[in-house]
Coordinates of C-alpha atoms in Angstrom, one line a residue:
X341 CA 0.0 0.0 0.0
X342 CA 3.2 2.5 0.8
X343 CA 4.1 2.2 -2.8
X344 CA 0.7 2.6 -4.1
X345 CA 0.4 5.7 -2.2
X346 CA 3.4 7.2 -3.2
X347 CA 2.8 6.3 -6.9
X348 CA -0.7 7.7 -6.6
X349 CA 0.7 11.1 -4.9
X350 CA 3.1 11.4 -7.8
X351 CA 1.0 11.1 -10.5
X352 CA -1.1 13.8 -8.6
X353 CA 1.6 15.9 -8.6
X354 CA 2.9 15.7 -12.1
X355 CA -0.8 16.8 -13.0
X356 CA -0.6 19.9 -10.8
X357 CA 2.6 20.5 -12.5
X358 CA 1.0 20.1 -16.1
X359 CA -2.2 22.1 -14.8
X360 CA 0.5 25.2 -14.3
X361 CA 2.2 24.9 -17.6
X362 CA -0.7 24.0 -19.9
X363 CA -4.0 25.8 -18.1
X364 CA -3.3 28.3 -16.0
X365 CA 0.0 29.6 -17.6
X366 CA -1.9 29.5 -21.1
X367 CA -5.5 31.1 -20.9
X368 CA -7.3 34.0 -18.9
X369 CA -9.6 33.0 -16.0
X370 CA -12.8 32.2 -16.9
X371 CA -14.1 29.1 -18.6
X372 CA -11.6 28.1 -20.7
X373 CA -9.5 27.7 -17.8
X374 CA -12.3 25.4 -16.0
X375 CA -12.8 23.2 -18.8
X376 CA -9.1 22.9 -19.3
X377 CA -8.6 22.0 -15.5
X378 CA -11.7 19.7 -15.4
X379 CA -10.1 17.6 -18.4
X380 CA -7.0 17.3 -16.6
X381 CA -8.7 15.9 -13.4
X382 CA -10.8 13.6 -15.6
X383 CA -7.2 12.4 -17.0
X384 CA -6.4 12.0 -13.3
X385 CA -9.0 9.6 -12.2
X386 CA -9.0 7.7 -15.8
X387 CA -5.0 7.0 -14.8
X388 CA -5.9 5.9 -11.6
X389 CA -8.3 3.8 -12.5
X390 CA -6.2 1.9 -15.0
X391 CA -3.7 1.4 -11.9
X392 CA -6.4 0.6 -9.2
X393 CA -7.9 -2.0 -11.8
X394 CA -4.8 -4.5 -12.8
X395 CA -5.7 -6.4 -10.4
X396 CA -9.5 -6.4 -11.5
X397 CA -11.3 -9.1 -14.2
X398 CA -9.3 -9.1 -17.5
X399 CA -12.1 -8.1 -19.3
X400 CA -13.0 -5.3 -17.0
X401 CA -9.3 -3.9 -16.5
X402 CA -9.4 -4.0 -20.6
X403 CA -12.3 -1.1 -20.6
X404 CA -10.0 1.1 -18.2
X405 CA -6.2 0.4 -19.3
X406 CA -6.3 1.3 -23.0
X407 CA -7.3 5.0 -22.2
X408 CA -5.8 5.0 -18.7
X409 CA -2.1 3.7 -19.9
X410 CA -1.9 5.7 -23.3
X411 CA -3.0 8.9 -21.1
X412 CA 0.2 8.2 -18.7
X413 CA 2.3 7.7 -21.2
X414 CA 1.8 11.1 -22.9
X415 CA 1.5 12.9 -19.3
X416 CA 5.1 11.5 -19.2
X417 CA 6.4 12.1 -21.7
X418 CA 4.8 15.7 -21.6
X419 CA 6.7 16.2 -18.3
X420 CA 10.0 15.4 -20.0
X421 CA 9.0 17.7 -23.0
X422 CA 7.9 20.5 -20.3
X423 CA 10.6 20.0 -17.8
X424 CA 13.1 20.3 -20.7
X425 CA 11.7 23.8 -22.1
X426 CA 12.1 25.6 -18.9
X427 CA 15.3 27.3 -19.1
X428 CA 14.1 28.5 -22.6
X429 CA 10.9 29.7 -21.2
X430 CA 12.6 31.5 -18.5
X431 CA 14.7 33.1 -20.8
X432 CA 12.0 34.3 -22.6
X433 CA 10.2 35.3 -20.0
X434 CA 13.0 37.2 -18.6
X435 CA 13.7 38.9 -22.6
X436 CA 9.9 39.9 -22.3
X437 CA 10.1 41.6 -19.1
X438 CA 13.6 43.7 -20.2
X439 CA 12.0 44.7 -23.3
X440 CA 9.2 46.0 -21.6
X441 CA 11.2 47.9 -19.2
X442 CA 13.1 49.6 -22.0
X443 CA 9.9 50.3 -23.9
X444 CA 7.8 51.5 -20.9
X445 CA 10.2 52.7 -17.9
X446 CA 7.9 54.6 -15.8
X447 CA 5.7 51.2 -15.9
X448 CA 8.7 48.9 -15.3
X449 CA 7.1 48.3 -11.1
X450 CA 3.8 48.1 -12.4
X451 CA 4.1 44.8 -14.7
X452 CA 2.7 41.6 -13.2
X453 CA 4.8 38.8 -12.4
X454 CA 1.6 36.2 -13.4
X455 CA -1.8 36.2 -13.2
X456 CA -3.2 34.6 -10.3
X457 CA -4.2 31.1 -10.3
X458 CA -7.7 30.8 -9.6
X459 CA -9.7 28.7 -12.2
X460 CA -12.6 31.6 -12.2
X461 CA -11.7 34.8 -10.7
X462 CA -9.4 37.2 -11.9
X463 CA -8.7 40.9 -10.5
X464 CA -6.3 43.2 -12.8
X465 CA -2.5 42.6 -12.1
X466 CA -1.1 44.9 -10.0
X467 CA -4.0 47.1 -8.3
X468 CA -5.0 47.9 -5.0
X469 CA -8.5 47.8 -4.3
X470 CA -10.3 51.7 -3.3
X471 CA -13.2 51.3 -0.8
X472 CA -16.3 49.5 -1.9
X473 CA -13.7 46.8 -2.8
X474 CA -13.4 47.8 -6.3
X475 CA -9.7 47.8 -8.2
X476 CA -7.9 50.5 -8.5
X477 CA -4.4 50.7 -10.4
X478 CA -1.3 51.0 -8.8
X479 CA -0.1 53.8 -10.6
X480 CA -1.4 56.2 -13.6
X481 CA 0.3 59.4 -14.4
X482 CA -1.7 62.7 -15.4
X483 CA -1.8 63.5 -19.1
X484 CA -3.3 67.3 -17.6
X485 CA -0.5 69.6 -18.1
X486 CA 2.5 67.5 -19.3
X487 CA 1.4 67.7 -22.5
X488 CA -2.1 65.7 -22.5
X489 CA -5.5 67.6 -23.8
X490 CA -8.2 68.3 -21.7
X491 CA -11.5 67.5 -22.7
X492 CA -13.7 70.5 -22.5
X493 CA -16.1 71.0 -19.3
X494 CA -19.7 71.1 -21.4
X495 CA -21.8 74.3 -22.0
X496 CA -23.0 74.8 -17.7
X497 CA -20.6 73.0 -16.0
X498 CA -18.9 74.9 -13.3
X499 CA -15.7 72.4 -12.6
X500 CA -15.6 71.9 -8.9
X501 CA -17.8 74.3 -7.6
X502 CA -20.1 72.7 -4.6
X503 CA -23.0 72.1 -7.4
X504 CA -20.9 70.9 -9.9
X505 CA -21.6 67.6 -10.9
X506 CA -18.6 65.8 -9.0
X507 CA -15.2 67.4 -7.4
X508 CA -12.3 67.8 -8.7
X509 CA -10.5 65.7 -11.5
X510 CA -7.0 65.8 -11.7
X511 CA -4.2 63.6 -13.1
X512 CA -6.0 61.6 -16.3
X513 CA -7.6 63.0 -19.4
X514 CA -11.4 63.8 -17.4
X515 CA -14.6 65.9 -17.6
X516 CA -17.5 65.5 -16.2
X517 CA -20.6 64.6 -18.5
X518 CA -24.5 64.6 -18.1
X519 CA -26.6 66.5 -15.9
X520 CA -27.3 63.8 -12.8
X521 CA -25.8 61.9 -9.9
X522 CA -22.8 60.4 -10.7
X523 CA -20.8 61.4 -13.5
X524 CA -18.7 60.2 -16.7
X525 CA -15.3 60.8 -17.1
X526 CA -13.4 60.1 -20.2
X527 CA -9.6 59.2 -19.8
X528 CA -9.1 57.3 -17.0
X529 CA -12.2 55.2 -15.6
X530 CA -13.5 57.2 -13.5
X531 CA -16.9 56.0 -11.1
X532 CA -18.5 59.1 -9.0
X533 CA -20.5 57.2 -6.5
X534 CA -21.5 60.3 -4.7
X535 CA -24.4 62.6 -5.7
X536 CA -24.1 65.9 -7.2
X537 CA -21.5 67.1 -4.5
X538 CA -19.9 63.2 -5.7
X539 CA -16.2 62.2 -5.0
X540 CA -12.7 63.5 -6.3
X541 CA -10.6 61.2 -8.8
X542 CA -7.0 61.4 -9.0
X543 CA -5.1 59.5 -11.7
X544 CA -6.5 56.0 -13.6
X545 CA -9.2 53.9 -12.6
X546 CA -11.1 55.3 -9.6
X547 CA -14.0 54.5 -7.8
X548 CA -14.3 57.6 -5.4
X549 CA -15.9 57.0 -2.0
X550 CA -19.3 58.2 -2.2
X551 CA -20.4 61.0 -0.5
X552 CA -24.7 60.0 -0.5
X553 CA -25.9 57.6 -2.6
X554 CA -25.4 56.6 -6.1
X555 CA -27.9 56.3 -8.5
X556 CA -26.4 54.8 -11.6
X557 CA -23.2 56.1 -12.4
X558 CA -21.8 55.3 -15.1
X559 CA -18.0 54.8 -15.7
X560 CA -16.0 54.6 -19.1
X561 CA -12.5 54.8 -20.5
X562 CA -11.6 56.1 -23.9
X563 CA -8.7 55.2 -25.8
X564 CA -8.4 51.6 -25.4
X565 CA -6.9 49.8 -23.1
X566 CA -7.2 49.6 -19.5
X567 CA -6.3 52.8 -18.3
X568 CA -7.8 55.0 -21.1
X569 CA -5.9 57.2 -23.8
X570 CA -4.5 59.4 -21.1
X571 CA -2.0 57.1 -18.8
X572 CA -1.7 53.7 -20.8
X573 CA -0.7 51.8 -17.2
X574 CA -3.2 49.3 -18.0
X575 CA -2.5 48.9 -21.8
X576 CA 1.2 47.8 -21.0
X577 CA 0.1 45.7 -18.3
X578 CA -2.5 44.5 -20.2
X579 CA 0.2 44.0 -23.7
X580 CA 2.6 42.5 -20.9
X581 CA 0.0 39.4 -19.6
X582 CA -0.8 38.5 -23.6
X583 CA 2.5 38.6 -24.7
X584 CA 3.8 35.8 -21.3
X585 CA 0.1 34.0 -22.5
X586 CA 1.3 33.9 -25.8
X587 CA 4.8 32.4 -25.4
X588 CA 3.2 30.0 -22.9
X589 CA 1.1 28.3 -25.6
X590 CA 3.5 28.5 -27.9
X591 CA 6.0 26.1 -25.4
X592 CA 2.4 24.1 -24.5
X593 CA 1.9 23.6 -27.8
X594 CA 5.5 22.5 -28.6
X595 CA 5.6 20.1 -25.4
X596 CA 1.8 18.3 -26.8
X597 CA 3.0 17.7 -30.3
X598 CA 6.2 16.4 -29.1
X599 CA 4.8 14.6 -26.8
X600 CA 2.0 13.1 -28.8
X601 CA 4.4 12.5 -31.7
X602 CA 6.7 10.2 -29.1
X603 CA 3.7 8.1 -27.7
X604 CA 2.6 7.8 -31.7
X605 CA 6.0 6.8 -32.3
X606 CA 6.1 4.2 -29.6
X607 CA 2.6 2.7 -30.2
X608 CA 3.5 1.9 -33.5
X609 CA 6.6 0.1 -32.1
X610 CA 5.2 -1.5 -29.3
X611 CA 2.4 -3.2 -31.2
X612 CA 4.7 -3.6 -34.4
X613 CA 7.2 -6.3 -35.6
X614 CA 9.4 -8.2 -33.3
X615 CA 13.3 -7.4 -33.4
X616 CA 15.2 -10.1 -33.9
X617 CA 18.5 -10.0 -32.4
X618 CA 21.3 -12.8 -33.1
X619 CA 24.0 -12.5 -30.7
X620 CA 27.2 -14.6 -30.4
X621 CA 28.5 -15.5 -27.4
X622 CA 31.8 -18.0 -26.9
X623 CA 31.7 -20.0 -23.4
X624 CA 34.8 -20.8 -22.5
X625 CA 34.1 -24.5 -21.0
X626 CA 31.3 -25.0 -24.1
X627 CA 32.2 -28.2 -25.3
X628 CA 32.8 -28.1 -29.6
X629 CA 30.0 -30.2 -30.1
X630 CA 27.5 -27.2 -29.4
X631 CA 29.4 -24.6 -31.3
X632 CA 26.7 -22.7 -33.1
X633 CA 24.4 -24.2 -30.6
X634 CA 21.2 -21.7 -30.7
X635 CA 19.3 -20.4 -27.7
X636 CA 16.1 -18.6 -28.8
X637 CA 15.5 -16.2 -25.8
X638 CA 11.9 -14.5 -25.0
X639 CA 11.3 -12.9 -21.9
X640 CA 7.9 -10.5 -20.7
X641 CA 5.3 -11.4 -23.2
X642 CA 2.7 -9.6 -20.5
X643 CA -0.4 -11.6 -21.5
X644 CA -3.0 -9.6 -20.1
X645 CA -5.5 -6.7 -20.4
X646 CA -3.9 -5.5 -23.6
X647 CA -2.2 -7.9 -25.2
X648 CA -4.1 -11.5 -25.7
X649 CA -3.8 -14.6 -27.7
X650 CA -3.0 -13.0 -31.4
X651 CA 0.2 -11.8 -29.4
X652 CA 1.2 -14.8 -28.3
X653 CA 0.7 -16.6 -31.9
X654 CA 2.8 -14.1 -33.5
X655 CA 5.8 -14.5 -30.7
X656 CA 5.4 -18.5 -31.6
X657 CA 5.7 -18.5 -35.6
X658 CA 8.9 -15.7 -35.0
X659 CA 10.5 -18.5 -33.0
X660 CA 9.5 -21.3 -34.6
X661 CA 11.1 -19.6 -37.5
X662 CA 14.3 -19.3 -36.2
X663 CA 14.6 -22.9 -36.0
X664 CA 16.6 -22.8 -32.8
X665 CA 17.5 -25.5 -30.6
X666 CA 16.3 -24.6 -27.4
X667 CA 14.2 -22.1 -26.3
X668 CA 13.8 -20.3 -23.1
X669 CA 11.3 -18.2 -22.0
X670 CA 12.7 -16.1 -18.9
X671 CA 9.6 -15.1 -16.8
X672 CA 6.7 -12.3 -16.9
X673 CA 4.7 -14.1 -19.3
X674 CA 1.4 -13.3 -17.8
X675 CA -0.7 -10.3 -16.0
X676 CA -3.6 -12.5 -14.9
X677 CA -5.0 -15.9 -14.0
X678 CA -4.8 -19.8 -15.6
X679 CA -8.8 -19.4 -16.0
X680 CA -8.5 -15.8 -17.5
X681 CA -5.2 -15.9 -19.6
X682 CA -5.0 -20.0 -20.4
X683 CA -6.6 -19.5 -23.3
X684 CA -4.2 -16.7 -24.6
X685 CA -1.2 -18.8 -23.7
X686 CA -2.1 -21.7 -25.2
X687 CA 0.1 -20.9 -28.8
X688 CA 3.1 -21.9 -26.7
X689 CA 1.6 -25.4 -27.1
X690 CA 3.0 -24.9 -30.9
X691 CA 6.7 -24.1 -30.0
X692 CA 9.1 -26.1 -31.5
X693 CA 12.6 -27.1 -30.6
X694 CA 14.7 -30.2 -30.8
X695 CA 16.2 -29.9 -26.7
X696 CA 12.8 -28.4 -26.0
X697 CA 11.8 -25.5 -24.4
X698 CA 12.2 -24.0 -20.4
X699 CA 10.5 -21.6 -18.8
X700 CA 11.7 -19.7 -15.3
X701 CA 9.3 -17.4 -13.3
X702 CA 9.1 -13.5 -13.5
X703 CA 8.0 -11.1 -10.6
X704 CA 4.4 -11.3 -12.5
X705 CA 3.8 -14.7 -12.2
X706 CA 3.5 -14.1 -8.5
X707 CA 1.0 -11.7 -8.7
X708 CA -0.9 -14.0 -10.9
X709 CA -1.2 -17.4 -9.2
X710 CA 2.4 -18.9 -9.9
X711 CA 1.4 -22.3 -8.6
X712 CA -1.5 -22.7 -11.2
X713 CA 0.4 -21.1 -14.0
X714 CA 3.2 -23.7 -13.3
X715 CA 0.9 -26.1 -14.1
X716 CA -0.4 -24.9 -16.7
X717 CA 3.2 -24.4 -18.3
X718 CA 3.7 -28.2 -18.1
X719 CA 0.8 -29.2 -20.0
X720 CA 1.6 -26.6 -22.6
X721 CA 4.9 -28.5 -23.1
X722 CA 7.7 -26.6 -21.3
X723 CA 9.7 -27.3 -18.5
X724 CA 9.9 -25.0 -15.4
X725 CA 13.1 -25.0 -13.6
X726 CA 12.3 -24.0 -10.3
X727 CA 15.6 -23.7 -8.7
X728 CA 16.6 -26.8 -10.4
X729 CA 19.1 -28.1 -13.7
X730 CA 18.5 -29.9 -16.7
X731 CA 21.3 -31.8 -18.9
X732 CA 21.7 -30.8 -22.5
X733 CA 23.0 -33.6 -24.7
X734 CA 24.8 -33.5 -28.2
X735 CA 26.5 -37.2 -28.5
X736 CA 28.4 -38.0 -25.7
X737 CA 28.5 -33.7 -25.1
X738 CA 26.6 -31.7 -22.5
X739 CA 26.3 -28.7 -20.6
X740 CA 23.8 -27.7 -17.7
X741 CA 21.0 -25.4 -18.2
X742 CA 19.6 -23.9 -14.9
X743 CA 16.8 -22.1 -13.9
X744 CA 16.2 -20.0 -10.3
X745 CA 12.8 -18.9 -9.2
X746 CA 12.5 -14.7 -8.9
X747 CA 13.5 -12.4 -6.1
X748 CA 9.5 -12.1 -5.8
X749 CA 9.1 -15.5 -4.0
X750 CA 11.6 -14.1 -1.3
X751 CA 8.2 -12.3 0.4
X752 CA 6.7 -16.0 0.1
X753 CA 9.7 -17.9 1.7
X754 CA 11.4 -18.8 -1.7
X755 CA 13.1 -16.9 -3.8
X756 CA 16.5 -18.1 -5.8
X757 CA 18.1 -21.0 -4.0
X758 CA 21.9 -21.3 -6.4
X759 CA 22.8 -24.4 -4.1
X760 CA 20.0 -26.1 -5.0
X761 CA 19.3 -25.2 -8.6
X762 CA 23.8 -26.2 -9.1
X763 CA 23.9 -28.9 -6.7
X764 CA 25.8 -32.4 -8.4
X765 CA 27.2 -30.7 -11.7
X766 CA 29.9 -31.4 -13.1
X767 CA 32.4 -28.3 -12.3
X768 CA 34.2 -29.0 -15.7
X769 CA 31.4 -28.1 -18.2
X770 CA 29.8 -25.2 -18.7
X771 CA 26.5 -23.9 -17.1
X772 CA 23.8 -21.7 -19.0
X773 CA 21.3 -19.9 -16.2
X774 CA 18.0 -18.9 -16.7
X775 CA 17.2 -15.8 -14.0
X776 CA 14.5 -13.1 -14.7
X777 CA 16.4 -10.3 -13.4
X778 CA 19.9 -9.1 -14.5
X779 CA 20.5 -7.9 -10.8
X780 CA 21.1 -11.4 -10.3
X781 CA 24.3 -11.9 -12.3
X782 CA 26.7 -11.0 -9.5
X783 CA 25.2 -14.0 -7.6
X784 CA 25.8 -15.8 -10.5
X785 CA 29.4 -15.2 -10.8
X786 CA 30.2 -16.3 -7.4
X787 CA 28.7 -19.3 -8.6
X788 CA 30.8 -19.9 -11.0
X789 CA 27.7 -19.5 -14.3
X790 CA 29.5 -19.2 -17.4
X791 CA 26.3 -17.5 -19.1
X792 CA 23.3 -16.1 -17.5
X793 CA 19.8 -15.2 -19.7
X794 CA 17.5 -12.5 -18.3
X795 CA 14.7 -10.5 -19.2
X796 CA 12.7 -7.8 -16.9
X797 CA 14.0 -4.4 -18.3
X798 CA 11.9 -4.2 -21.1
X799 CA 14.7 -2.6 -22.6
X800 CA 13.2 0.3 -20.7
X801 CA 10.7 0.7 -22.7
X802 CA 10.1 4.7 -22.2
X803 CA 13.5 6.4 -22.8
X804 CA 15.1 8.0 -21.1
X805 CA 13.4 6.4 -17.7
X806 CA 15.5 3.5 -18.7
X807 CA 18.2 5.5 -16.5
X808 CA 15.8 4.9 -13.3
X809 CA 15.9 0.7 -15.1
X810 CA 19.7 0.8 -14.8
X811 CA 20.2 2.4 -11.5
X812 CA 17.7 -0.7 -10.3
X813 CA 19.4 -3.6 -12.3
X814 CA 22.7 -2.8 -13.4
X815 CA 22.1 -3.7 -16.9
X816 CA 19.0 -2.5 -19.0
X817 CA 19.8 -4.6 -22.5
X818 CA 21.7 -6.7 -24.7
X819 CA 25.5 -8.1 -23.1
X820 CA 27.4 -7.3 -19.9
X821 CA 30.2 -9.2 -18.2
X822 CA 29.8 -9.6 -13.9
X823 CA 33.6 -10.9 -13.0
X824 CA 33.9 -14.2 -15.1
X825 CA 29.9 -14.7 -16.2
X826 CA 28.7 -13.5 -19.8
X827 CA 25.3 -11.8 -19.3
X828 CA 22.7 -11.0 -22.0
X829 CA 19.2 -8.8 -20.9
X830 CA 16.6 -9.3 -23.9
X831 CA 14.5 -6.3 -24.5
X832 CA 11.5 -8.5 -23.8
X833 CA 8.0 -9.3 -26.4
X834 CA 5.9 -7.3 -24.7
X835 CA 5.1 -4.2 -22.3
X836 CA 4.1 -3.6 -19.0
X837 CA 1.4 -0.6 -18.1
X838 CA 1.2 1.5 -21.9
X839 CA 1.7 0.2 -24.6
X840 CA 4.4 2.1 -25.8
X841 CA 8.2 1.8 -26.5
X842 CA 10.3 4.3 -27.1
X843 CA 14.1 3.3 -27.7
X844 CA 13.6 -0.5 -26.9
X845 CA 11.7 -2.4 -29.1
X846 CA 10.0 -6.1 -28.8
X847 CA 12.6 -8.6 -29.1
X848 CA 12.9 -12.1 -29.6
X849 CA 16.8 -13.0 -29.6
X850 CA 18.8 -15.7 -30.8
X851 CA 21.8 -16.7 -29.1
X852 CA 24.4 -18.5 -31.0
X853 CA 26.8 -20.1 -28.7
X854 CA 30.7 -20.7 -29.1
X855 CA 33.1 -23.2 -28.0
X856 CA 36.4 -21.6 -27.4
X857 CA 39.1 -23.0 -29.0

């Protein structure tokens, strides 16, 4: 439950994270914002419910992993993308704001940092609020005498007598229109809440306090922008908040074609043709008489919600067409149960090799029955080696092919057991080992295993979080050497949670080993 938990919490996280970037960072508040954060949350609980359901029906789990997997891949891969593209967006941003400060210096303290976050409500950037709670710009220089014209008071108007229709205006571009309560002011916005003896407006946007009750006063600004022809505070800070919009889309819109391009990309190779890797590998205690000796190698076919019997058939007639002669398969071939999954497995029935083919557990099998599924192996045909050797003959030739059971069966009392699975060889000939996880080669080489054959990796399957694969395992694909023991990781048939691969393709590989002269 810990590591549920903590996966869950991430996940959340990486949402919030992609909420900021792509929703909040890209549109004003208002309803494009809610509908963008409502799809992100629906994104949210479709991921979960692919993870909370892999342990569900097969044909339930099916309805919720196709969207709930393909969706986490691109959320990935869009956190990469996004994560990547920050120092260009800070330097952006940070070019913005210096060519705003050249362009508009006396505005330079006024420009917003961001808008706020809310999904709904929005105030304008950098305002105080005047009494009656309404906004009031920070700053907003007078136009009246530096060079600004003044709108003529109307025929009748007597500018800020006591019956004059408000007090005095001073700072923006004002008169007074109209003959009631309240007044109109053109240049800044200007709200006389007051009555014919109304309020005083200095600078911008002003709501004065009222001095008796307001009957309908009307406010306007003319000019455009914000702040009206005669200070422009608003219009830069207004011109400001577009321009950081606009670059933000631009790098969401990069980061969602990238990313849907990738998870495209490695769709099409996940559910695409298998690799076939043929890989030589000389053994120095190999007798001669199984030089060219061939090993066909598959490892996490992941029969399961996704990937059913049609997988399994294909994986069969790519072996069977290698005309090896021995296959292994190295664990992880299921995601489900003997009654659920038998069906799908039952190709492996067709494989065809002349010194038959073995089969060691994966960490999945244990989360899928392993006892049943061992069973079930049998009467398909192949041989578990649990913990345990078998003899390969050529003539009067051999060499010892072991298997151990996975780490996994460690929390069940098992677990790989080398004494038992090496116990009465013959020291002189060479050993072939069968173990799901590379991490086990350095036990191996204290054993003395000449050549071990894992799987688990996937290859990766999502670059680059085959780094996080390596850190855990040592090895992610294709050869290594621990002390004296040859290793070789296969990229594995299939995939684990979406079904995507990026940098590690399906693999079926043929080993083709090498007596040393």
């Amino acid at each position: 439950m810990g590591f549920v938990a903590t996966l869950l919490t991430l996940i959340g996280l990486i949402h919030v994270y992609l909420w900021k970037r792509l929703v909040r960072d890209t549109t004003r508040a208002g309803s494009a914002r809610l509908w963008g954060t409502l799809l992100l949350l629906a994104m949210f609980a479709v991921t979960l419910s692919a993870l909370l359901t892999r342990s569900a029906p097969v044909d339930t789990a099916r309805w919720f992993a196709w969207p709930g997997f393909m969706w986490l891949a691109v959320m990935l891969y869009l956190l990469v993308i996004l994560l990547a593209l920050e120092i260009p967006r800070l330097a952006a941003l940070l070019t913005l704001r210096y060519r705003h400060r050249r362009a508009f210096p006396a505005r330079a303290g006024s420009l917003a940092e961001a808008e706020p976050a809310s999904v709904m409500g929005e105030g304008p950037p950098a305002s105080v609020r005047a009494a009656g709670g309404l906004p009031v710009p920070a700053a907003h220089p007078a136009v009246s005498g530096e060079g600004g014209t003044a709108v003529a008071d109307p025929p009748g108007i007597d500018r800020g007598e006591p019956g004059g229709l408000g007090g005095p205006v001073t700072g923006g571009r004002a008169g007074a229109v109209g003959g009631g309560p309240g007044g109109r002011a053109t240049g800044g916005r200007v709200d006389a809440a007051g009555d014919r003896t109304g309020g005083r407006a200095t600078g911008g946007r002003v709501d004065a306090a009222d001095a008796g009750p307001a009957s309908g006063a009307d406010a306007g600004a003319s000019g455009g922008g914000a702040d009206g022809v005669g200070g422009g505070g608003g219009s830069v800070e207004a011109a400001y908040l577009d321009r950081r919009r606009f670059l933000a889309r631009g790098f969401a819109a990069a980061a969602g074609v990238a990313a849907a391009g990738t998870v495209g990309y490695g769709t099409y190779t996940a559910l695409g043709p298998l690799d076939v890797r043929r890989v030589p590998i000389a053994l120095p205690r190999l007798d001669g008489a199984f030089h060219g000796f061939r090993v066909a190698v598959v490892s996490d076919i992941h029969l399961g919600s996704l990937r059913g019997r049609a997988h399994t058939e294909r994986i069969v007639r790519t072996i069977n067409g290698l005309r090896p002669d021995m296959i292994a398969v190295v664990g992880d071939l299921v995601d489900g149960s003997v009654p659920e999954l038998g069906a799908a497995a039952a190709p492996l029935r067709d494989l065809e090799a002349e010194h038959g083919a073995y089969f060691v557990t994966g960490n999945h099998e244990y989360y899928s029955g392993v006892g049943a599924w061992v069973e079930e192996i049998r009467e398909l045909g192949l041989r578990p080696l649990l913990n345990e050797r078998a003899e390969i003959t050529r003539g009067n030739a051999a060499f010892d092919l072991a298997g151990v059971d996975d780490l996994t069966a460690e929390a069940e009392g098992g677990g790989p057991d080398y004494t038992r699975a090496l116990a009465g060889r013959d020291t002189g000939r060479a050993v072939v080992l069968l173990a799901h996880q590379p991490v086990l080669a350095t036990e191996s080489a204290r054993h003395g295993v000449d050549l071990q054959l894992s799987g688990h990796t996937h290859g990766g399957q999502l670059w680059p979080f085959h780094y996080v694969v390596r850190a855990a395992q040592g090895t992610v694909a294709g050869r290594a050497r621990i002390g004296d023991t040859e290793l070789y990781v296969t990229r594995g048939a299939g995939f684990w949670g979406p079904p995507v691969r990026v940098g590690a393709p399906p693999e079926v590989s043929l080993i083709q080993l090498h007596a040393r002269p």
